[in-house]
Coordinates of N, CA and C and ligand atoms in Angstrom, one line a residue:
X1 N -18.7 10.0 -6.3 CA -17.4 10.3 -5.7 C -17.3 9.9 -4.3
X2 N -16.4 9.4 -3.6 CA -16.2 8.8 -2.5 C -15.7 10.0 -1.6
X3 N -15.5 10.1 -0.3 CA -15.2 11.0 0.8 C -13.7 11.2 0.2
X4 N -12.7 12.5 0.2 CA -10.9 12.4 0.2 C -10.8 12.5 1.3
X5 N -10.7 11.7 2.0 CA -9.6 11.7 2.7 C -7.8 11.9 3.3
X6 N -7.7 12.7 3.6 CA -6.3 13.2 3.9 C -5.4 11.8 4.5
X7 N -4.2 11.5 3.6 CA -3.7 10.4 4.3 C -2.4 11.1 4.9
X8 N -1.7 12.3 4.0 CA -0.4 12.6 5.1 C 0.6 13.4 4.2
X9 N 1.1 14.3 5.0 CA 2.1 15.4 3.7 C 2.8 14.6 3.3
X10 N 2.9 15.2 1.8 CA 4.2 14.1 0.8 C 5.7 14.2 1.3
X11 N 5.8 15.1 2.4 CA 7.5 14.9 2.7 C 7.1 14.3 3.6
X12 N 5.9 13.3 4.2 CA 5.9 12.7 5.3 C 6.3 11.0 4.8
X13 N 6.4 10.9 3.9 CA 6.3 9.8 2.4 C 7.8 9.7 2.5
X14 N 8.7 8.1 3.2 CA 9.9 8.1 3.1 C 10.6 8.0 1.9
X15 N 11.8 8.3 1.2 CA 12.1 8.4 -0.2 C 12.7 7.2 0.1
X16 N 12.8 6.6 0.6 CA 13.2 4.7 0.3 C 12.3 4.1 1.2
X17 N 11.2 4.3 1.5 CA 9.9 3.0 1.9 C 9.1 3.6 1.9
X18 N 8.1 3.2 2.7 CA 6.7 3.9 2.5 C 5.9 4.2 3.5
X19 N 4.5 4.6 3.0 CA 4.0 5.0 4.4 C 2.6 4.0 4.0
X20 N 2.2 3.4 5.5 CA 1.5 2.1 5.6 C 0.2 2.5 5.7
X21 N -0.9 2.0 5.6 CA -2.2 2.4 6.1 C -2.9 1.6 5.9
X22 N -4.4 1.4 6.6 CA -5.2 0.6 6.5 C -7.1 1.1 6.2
X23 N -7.0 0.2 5.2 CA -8.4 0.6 4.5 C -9.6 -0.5 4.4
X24 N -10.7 -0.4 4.2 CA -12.3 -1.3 4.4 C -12.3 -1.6 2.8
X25 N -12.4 -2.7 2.7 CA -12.9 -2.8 1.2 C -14.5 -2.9 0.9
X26 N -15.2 -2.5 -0.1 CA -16.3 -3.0 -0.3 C -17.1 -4.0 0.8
X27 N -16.3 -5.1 0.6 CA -17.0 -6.7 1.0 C -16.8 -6.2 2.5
X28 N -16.2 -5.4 3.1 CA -16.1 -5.5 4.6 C -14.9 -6.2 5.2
X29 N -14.2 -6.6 4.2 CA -12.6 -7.3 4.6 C -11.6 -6.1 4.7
X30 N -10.1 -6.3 5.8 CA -9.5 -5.0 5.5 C -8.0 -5.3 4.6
X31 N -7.8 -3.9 4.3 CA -6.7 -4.3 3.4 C -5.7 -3.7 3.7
X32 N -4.3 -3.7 3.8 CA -3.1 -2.8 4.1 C -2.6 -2.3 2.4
X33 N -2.6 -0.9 2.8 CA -2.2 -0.3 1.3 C -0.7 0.5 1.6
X34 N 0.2 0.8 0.7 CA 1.6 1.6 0.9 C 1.4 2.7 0.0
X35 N 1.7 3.8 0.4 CA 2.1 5.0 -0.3 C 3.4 4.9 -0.2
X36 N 3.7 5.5 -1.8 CA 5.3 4.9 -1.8 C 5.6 6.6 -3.0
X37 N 6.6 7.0 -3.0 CA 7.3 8.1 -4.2 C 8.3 7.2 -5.2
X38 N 7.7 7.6 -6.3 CA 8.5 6.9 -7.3 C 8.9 7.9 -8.0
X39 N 10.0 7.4 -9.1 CA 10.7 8.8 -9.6 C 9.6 9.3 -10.4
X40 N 9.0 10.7 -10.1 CA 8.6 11.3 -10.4 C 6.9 11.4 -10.5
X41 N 6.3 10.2 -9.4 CA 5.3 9.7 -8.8 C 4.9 9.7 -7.6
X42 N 3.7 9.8 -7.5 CA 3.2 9.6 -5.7 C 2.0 8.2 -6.3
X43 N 2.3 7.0 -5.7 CA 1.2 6.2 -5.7 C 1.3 5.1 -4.6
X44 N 0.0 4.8 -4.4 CA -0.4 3.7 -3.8 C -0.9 2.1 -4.4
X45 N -0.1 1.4 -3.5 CA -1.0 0.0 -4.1 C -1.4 -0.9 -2.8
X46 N -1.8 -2.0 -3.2 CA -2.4 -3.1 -1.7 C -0.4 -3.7 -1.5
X47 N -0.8 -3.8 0.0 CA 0.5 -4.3 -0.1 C 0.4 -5.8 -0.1
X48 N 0.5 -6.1 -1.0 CA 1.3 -7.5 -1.1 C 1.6 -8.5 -2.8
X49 N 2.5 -9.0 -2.8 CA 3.4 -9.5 -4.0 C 2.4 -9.7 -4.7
X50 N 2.5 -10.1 -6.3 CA 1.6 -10.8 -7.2 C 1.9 -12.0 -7.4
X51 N 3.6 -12.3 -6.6 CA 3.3 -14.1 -6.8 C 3.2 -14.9 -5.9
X52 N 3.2 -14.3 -4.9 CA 2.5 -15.0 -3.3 C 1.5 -13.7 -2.8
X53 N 0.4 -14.0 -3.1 CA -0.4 -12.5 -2.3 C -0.6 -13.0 -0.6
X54 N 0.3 -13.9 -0.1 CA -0.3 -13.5 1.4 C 1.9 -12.6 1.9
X55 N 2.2 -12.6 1.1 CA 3.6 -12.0 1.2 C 3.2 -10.2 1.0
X56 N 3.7 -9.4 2.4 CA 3.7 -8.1 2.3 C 4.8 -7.9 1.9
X57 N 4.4 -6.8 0.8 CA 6.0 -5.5 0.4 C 6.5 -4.8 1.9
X58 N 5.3 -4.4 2.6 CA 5.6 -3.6 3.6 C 5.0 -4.7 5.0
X59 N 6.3 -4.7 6.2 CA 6.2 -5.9 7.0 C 6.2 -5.1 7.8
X60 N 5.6 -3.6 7.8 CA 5.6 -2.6 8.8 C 6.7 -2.4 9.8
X61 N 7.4 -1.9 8.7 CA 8.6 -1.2 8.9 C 8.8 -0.5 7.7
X62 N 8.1 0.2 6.4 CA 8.4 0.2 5.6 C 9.4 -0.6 4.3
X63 N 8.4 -0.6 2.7 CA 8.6 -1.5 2.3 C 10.1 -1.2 1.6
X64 N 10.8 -2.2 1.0 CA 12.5 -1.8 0.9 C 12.1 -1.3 -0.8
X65 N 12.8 -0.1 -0.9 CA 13.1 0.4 -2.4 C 14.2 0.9 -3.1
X66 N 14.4 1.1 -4.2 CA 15.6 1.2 -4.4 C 15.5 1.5 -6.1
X67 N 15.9 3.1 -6.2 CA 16.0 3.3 -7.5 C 14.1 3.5 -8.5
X68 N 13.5 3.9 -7.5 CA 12.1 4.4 -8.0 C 11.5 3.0 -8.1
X69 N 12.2 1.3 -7.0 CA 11.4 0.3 -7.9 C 11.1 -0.5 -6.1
X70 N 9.8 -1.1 -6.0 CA 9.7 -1.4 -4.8 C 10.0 -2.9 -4.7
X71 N 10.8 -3.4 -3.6 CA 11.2 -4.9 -3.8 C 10.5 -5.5 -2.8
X72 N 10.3 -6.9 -3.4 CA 9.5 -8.1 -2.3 C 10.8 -8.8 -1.4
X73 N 10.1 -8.3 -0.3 CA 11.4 -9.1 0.3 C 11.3 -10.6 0.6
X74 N 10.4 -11.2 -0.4 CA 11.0 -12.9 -0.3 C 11.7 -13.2 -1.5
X75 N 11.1 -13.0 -2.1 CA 12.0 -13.4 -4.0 C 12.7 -12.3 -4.3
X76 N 12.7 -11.0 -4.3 CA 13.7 -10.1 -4.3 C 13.1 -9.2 -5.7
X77 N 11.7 -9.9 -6.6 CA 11.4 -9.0 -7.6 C 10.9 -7.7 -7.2
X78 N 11.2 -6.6 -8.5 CA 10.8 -5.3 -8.4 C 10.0 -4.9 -9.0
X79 N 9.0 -4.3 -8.3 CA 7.6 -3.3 -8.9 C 8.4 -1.8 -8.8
X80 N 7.7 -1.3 -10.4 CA 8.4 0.2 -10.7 C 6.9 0.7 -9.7
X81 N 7.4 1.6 -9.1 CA 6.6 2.6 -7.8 C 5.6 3.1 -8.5
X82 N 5.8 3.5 -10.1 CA 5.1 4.6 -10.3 C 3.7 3.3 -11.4
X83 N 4.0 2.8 -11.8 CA 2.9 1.9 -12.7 C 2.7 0.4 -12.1
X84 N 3.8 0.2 -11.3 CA 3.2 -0.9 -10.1 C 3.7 -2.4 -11.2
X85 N 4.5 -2.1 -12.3 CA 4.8 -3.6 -13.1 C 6.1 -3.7 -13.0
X86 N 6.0 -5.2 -13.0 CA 7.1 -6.1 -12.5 C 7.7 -6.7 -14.0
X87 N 9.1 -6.6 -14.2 CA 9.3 -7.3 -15.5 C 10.7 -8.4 -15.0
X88 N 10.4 -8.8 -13.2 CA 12.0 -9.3 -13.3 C 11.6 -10.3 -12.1
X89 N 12.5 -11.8 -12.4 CA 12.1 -12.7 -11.2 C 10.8 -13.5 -11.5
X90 N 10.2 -14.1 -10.0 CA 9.3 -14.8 -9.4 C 7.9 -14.3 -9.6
X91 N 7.5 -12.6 -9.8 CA 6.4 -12.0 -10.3 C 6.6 -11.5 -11.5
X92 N 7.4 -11.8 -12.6 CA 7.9 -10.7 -14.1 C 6.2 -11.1 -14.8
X93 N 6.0 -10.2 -15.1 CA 4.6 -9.9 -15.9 C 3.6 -9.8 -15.1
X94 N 3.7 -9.2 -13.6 CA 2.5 -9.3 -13.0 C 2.7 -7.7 -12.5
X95 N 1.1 -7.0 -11.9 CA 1.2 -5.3 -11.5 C 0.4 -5.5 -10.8
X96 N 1.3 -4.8 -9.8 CA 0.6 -4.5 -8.3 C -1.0 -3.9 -8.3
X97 N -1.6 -4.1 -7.1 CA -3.3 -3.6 -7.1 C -3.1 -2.2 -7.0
X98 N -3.8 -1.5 -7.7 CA -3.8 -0.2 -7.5 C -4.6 0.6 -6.5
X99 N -4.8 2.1 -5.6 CA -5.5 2.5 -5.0 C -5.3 3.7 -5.1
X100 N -6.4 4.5 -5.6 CA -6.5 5.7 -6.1 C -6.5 6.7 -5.1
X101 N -4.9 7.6 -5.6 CA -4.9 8.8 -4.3 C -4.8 10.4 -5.3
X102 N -4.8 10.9 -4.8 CA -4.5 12.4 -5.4 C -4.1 13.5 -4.3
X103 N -2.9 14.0 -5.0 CA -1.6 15.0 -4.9 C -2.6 16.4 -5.0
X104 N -2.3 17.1 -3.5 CA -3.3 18.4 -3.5 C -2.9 19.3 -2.9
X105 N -2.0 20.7 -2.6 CA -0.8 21.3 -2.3 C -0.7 20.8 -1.2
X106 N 1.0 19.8 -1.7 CA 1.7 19.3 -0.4 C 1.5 17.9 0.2
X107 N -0.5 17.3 -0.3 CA -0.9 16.5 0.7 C -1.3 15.6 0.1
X108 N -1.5 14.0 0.0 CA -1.9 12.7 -0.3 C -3.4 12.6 0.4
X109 N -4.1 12.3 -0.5 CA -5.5 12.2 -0.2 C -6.0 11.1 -0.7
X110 N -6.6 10.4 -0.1 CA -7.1 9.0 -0.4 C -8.6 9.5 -1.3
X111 N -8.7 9.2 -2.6 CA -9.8 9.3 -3.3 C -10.6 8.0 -4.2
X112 N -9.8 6.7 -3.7 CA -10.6 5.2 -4.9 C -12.1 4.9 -3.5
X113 N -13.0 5.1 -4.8 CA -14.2 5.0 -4.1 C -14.6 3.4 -3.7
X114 N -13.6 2.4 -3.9 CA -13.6 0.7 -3.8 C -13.3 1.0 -2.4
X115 N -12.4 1.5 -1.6 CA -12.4 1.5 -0.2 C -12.6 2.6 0.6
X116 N -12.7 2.2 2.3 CA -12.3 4.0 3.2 C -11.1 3.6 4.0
X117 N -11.3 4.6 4.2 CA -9.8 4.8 5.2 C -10.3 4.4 6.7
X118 N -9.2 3.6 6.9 CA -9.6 3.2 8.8 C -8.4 3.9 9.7
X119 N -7.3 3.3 9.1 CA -5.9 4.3 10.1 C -4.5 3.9 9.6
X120 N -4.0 4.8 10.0 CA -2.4 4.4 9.7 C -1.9 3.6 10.3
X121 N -0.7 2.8 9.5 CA -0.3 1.4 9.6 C -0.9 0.4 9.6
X122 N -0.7 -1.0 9.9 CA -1.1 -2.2 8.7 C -2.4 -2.7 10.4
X123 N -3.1 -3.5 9.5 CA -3.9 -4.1 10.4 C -3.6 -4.5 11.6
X124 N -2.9 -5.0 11.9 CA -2.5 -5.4 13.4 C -2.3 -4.6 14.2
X125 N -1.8 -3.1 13.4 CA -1.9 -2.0 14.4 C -3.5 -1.1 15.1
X126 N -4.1 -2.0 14.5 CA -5.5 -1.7 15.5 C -5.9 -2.6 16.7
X127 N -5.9 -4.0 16.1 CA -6.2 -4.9 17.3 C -5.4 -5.8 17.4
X128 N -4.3 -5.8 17.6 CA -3.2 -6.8 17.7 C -3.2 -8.3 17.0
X129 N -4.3 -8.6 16.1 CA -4.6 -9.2 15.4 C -3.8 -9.9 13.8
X130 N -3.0 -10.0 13.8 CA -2.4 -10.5 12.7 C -2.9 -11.3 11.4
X131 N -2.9 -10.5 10.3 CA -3.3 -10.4 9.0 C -4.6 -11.0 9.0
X132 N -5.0 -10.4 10.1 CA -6.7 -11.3 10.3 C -7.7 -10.3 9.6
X133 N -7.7 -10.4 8.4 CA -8.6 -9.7 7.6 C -9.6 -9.9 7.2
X134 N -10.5 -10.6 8.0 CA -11.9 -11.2 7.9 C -12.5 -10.8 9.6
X135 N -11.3 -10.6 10.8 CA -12.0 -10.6 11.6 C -12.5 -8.7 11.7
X136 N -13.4 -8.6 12.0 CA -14.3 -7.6 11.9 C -14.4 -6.9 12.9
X137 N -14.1 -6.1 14.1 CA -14.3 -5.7 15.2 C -13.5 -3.5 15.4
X138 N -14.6 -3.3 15.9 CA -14.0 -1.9 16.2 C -13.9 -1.5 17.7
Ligands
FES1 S1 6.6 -13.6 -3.0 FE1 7.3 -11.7 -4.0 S2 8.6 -12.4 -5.6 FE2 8.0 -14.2 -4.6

């Protein structure tokens, strides 16, 4: 079992975008993940499309949603929030990467033991570094 970490109260979780964060993977590369509310869901995925993966859902500003379904804002396809599959557009048959959180009175807690938690908002919000996910520095 991996450390839970507390990522943020669920009314802190916008009901049309999301809340950004950044996490270590395994290999030591970082990754930007979205917590997003779907109808009748709290989940997280990696943020970025299945048919261009260097394209973020969330450009840190929160990512655009609409109707429990999260949209790419270059091709305009929609991932349902809650199972992360696409059946429409430029990604139709493809599902977002998953990242295991769990709902614990009130609070989103980061529990997939594939990564840790480094901080809220997307990588560049630590070292002004842009999508530079190989570079390594604390
Ligand atoms: S990059 Fe997302 S639909 Fe094309």
């Amino acid at each position: 079992m991996g450390v839970k970490v507390r990522l943020t109260a669920i009314e802190e979780i916008p009901e049309n975008g999301s809340f950004l964060f950044t996490v270590r993977e395994h290999d030591g590369t970082r990754e930007e993940v979205i917590l997003v509310r779907g109808e009748g869901c709290i989940e997280a995925w990696k943020n970025f499309c299945q048919h261009e993966t260097d394209q973020r859902l969330d450009r840190g500003f929160g990512a655009a949603m609409r109707d429990g379904e999260i949209i790419c804002p270059k091709h305009g396809s929609m991932f349902d929030a809650c199972s992360g599959h696409c059946d429409n557009g430029k990604a139709a048959g493809s599902t977002l990467v998953p990242v295991d959180v769990t709902v614990d009175d009130g609070a989103v807690y980061l529990t997939d033991d594939e990564c840790t938690f480094l901080h809220e908002g997307g990588i560049e919000d630590d070292d002004g570094m842009p999508g530079s996910s190989s570079h390594l520095t604390f």
